Short mmCIF file of N, CA and C and ligand atoms in Angstrom, two decimals:
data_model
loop_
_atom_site.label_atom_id
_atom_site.label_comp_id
_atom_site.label_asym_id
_atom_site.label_seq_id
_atom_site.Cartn_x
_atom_site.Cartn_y
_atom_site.Cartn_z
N UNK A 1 0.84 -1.19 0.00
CA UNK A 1 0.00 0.00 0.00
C UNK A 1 0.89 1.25 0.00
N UNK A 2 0.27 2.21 -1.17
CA UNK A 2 1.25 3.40 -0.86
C UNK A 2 1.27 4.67 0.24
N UNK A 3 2.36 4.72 1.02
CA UNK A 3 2.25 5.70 2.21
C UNK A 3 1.19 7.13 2.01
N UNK A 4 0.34 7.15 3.05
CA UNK A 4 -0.45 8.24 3.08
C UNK A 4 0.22 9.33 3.59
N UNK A 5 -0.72 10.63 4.00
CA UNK A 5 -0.98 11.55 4.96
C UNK A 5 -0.77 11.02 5.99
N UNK A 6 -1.78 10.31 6.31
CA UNK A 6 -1.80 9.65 7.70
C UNK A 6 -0.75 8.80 8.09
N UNK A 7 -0.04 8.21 7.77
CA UNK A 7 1.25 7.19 8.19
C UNK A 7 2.45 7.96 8.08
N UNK A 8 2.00 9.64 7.77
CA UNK A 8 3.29 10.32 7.87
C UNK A 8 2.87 11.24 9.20
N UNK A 9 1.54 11.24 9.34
CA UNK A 9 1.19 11.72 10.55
C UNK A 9 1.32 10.79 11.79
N UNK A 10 1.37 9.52 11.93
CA UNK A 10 2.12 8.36 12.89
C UNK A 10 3.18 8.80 13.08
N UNK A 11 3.89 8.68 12.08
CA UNK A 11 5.62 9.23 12.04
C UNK A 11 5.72 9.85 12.22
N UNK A 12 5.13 11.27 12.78
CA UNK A 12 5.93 12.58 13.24
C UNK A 12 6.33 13.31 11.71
N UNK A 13 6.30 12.86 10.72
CA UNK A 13 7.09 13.46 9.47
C UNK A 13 6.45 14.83 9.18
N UNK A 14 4.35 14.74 9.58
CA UNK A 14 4.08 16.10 9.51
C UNK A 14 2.89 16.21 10.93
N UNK A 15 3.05 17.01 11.34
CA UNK A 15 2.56 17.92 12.22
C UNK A 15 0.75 17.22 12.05
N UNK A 16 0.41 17.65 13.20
CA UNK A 16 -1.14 17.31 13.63
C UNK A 16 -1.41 17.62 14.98
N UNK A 17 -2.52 18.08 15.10
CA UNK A 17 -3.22 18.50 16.54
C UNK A 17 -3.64 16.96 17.38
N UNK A 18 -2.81 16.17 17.96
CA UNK A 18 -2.92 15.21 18.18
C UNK A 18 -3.79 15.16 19.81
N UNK A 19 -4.93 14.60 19.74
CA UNK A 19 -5.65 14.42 21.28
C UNK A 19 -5.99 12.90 21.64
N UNK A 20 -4.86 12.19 21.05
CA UNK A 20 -4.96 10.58 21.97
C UNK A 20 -3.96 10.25 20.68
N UNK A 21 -3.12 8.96 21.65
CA UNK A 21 -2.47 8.22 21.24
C UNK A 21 -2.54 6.89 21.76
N UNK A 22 -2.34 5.71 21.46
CA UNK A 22 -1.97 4.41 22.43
C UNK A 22 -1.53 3.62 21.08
N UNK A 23 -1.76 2.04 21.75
CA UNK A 23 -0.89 1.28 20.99
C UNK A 23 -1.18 1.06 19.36
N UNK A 24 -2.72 1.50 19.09
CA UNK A 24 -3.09 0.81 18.00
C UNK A 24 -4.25 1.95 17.54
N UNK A 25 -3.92 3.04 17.79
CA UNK A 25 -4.43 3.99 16.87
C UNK A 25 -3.43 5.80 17.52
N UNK A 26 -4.39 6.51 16.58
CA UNK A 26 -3.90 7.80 16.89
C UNK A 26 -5.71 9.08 16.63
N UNK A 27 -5.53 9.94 17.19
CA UNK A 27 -6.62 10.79 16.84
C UNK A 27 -5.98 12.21 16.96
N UNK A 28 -6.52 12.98 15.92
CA UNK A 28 -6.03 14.27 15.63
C UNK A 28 -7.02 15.37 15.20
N UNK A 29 -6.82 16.44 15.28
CA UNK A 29 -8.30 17.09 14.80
C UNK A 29 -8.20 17.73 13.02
N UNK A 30 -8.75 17.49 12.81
CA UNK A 30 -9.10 17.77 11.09
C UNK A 30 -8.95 19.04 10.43
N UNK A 31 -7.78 19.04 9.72
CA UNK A 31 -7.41 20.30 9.55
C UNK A 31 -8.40 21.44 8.88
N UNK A 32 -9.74 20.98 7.93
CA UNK A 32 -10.44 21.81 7.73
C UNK A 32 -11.74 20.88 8.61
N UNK A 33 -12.17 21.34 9.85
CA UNK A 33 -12.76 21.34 10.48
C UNK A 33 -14.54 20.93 10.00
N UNK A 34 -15.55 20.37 9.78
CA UNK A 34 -16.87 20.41 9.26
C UNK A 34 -17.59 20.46 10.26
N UNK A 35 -17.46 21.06 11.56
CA UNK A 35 -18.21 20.99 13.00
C UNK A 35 -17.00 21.49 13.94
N UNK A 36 -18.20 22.12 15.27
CA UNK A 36 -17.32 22.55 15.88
C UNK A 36 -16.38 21.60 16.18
N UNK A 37 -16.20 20.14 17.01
CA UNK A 37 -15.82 19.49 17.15
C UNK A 37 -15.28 18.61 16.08
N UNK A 38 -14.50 18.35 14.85
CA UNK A 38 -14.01 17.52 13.91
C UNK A 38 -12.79 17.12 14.38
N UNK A 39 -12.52 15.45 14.70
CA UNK A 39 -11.47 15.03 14.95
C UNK A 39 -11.54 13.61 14.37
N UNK A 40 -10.65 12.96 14.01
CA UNK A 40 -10.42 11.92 13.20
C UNK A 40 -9.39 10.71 13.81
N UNK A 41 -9.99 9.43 14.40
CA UNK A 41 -9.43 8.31 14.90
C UNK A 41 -8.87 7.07 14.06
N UNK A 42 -7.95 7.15 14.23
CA UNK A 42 -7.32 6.22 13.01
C UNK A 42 -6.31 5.20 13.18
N UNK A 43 -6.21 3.94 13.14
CA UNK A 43 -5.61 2.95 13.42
C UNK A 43 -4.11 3.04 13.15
N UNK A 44 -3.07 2.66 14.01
CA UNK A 44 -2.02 2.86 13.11
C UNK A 44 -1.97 1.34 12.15
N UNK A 45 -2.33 0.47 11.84
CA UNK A 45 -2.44 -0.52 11.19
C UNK A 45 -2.78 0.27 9.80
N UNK A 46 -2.16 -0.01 8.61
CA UNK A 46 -2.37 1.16 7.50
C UNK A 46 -3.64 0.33 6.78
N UNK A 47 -4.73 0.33 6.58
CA UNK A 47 -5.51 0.03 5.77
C UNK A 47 -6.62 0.97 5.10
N UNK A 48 -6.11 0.45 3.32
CA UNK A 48 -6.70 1.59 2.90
C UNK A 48 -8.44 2.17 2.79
N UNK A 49 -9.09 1.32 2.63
CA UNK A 49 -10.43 1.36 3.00
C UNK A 49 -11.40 0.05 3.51
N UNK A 50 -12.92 0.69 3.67
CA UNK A 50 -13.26 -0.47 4.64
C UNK A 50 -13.82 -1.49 3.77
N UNK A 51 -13.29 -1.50 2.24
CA UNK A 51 -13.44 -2.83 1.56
C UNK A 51 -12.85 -3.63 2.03
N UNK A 52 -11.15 -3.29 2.48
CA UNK A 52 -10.16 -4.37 2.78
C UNK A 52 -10.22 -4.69 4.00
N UNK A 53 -11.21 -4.35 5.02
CA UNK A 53 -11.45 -4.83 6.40
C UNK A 53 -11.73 -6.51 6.06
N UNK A 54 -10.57 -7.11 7.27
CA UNK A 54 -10.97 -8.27 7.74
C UNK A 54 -11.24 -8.70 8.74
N UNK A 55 -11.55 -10.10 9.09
CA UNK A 55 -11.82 -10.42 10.59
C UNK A 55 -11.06 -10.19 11.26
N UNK A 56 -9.27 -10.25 11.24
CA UNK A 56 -8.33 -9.77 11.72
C UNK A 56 -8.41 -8.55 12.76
N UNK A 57 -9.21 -7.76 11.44
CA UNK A 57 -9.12 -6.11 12.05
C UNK A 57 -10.08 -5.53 12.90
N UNK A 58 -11.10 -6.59 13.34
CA UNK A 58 -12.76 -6.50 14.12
C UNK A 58 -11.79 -5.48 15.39
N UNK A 59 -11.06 -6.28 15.86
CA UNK A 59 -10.61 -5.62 17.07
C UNK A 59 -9.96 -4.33 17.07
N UNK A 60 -9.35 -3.50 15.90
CA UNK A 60 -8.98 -2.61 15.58
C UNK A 60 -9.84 -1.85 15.49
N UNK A 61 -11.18 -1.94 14.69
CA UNK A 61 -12.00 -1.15 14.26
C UNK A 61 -13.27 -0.99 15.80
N UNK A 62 -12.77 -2.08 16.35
CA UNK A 62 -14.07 -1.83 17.36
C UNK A 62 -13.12 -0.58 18.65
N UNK A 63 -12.12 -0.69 18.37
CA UNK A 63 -11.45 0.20 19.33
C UNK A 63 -11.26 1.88 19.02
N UNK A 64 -11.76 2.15 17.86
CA UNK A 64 -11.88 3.35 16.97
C UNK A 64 -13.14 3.54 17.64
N UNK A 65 -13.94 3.03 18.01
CA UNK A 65 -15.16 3.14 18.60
C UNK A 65 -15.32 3.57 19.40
N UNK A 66 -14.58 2.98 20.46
CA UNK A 66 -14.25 3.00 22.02
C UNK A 66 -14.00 4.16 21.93
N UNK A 67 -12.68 4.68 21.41
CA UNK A 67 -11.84 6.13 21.55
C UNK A 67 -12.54 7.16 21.25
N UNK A 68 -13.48 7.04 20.26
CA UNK A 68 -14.28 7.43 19.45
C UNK A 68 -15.26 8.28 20.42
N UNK A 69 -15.71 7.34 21.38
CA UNK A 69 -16.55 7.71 22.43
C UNK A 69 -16.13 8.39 24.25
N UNK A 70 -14.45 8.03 24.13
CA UNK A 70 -14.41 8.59 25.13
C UNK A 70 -13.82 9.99 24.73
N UNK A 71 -13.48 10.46 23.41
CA UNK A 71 -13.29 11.83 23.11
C UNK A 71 -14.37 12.68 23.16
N UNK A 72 -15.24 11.85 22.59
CA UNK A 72 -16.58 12.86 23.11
C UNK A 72 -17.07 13.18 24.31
N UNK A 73 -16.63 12.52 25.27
CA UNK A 73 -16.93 12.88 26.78
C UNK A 73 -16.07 13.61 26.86
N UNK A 74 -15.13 13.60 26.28
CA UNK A 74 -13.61 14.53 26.96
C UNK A 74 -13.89 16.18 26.32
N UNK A 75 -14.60 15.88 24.96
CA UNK A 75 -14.79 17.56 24.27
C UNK A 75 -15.78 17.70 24.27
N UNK A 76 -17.13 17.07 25.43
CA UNK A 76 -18.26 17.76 25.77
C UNK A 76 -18.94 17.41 24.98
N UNK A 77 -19.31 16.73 23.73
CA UNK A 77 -19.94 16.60 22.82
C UNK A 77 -20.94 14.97 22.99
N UNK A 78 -20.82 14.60 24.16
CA UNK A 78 -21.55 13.34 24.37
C UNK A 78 -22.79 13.33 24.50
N UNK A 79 -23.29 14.08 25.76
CA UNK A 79 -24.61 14.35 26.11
C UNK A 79 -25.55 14.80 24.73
N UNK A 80 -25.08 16.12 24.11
CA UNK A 80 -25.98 16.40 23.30
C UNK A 80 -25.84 15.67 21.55
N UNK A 81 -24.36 14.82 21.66
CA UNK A 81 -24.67 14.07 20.60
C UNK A 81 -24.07 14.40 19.35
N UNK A 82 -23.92 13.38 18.68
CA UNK A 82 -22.50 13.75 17.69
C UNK A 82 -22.52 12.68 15.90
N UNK A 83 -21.89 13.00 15.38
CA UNK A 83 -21.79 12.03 14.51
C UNK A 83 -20.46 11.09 14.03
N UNK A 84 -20.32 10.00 13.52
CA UNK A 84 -19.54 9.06 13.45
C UNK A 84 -19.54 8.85 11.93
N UNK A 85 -18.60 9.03 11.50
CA UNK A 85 -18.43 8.39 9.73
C UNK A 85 -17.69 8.16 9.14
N UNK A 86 -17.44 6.99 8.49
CA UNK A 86 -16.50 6.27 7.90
C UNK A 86 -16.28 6.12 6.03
N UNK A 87 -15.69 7.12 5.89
CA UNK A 87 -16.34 7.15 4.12
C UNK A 87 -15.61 6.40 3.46
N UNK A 88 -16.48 5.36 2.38
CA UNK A 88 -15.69 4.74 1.55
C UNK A 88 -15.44 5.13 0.22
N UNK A 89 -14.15 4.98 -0.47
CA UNK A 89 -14.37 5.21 -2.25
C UNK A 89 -15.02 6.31 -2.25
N UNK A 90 -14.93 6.56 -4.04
CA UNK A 90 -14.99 7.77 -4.27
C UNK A 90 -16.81 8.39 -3.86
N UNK A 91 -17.69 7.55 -4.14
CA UNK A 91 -18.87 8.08 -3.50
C UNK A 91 -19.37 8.10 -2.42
N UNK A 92 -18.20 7.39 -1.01
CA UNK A 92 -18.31 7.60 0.08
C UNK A 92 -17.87 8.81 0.31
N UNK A 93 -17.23 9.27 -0.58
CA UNK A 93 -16.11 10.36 -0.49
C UNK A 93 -14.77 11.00 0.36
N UNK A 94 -14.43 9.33 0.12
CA UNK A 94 -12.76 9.09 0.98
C UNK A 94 -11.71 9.95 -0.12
N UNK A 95 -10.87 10.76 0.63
CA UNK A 95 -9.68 11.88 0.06
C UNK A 95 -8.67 11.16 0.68
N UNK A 96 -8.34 10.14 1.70
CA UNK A 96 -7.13 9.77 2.06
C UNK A 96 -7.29 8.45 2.45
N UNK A 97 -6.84 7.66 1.58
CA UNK A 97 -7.09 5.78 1.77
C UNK A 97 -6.32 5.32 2.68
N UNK A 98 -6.09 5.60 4.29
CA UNK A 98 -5.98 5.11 5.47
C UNK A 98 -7.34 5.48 5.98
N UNK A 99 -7.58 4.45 6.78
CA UNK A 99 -9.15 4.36 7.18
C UNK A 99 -9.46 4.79 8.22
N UNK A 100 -10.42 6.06 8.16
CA UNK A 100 -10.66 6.72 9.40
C UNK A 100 -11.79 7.09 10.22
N UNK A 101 -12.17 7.17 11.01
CA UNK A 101 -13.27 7.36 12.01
C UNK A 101 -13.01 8.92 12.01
N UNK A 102 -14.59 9.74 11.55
CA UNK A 102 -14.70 10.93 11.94
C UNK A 102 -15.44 11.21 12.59
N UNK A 103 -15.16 11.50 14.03
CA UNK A 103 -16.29 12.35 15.13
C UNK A 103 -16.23 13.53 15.03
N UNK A 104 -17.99 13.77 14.62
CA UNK A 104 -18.12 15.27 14.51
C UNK A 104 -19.37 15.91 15.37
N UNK A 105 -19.03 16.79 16.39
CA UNK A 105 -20.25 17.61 16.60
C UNK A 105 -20.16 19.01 17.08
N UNK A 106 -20.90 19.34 18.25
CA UNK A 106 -20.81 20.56 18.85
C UNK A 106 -21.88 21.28 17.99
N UNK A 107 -22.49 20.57 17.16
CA UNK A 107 -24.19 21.37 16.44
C UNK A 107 -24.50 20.33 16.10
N UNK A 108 -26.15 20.77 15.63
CA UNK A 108 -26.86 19.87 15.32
C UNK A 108 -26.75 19.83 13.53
N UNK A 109 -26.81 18.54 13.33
CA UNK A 109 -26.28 17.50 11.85
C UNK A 109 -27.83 17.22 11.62
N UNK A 110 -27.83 17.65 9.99
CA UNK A 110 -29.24 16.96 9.73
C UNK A 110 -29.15 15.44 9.27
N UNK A 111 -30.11 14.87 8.78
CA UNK A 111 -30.32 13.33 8.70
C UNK A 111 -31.80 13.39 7.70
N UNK A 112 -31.98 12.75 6.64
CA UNK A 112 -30.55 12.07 5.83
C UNK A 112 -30.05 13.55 5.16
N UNK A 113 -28.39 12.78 5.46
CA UNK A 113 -27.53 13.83 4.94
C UNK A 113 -27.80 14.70 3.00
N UNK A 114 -28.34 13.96 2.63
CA UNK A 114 -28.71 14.46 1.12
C UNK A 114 -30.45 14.40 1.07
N UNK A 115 -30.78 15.50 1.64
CA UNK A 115 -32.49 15.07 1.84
C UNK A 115 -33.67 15.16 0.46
N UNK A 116 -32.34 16.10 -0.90
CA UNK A 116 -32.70 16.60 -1.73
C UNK A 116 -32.53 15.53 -2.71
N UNK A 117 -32.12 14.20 -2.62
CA UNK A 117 -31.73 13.22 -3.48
C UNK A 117 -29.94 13.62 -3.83
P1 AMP B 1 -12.16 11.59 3.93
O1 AMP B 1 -12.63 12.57 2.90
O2 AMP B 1 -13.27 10.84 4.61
O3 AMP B 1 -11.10 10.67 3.38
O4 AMP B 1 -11.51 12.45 5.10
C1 AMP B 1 -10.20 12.89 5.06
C2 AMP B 1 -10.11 14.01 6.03
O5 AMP B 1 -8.75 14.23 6.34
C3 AMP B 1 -10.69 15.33 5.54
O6 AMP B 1 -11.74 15.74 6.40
C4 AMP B 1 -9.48 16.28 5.57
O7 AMP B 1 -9.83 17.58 5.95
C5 AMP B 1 -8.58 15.59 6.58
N1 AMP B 1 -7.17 15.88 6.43
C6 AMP B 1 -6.42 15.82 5.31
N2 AMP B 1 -5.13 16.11 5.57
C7 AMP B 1 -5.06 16.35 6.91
C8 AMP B 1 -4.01 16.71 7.80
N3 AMP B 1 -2.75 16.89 7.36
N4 AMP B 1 -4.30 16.88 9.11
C9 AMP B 1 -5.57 16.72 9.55
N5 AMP B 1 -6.60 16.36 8.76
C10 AMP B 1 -6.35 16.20 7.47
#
């Protein structure tokens, strides 16, 4: 797989607003922001999207979850509620093929996101 953004953001090679680290991911906040709260949890295991998820990776991806949820307690955004999204390919509209968890809130998100078709 060819090195991303993100596996140069593991490496220290470029800069990121980093608010958690441990053994098997990293989270950073999103440089163009789509909510008050935009921050992005991401495995250091490099996989490029969630086609190539395997059973292997259940435990990886369920821990993006976890983190997922205790950042939102940590930036206030729990109680009133937040969003979670994982975009695939080009009509998921993934820009960087390391696979990432985006928690977004601090306002209210409409549903469904394209209400206009
Ligand atoms: P996606 O379109 O789902 O692949 O999301 C990629 C996200 O990465 C976008 O929201 C970008 O704003 C964000 N992004 C790209 N480069 C960086 C960076 N260097 N630091 C933080 N976020 C980034």
């Amino acid at each position: 797989m060819s090195e991303t953004i993100f596996s140069r953001i593991i490496n220290r090679e470029i800069p990121a607003d980093i608010v958690h680290e441990d053994e098997q991911c990293l989270a950073f906040r999103d440089i163009n922001p789509q909510a008050p709260v935009h921050i992005l949890i991401i495995p250091k295991k490099a996989i490029a999207t969630v086609n190539d998820l395997t059973e292997d990776d259940e435990k990886t991806v369920g821990h993006l979850y976890v983190v997922a949820a205790r950042i939102a307690k940590q930036e206030g955004i729990a109680e009133d509620g937040f969003r979670t999204a994982m975009n695939c390919n080009e009509h998921g509209g993934q820009s960087v093929y390391h696979i990432h968890l985006h928690l977004l809130g601090g306002k209210a998100m409409g549903w469904p996101p394209f209400p206009n078709g």
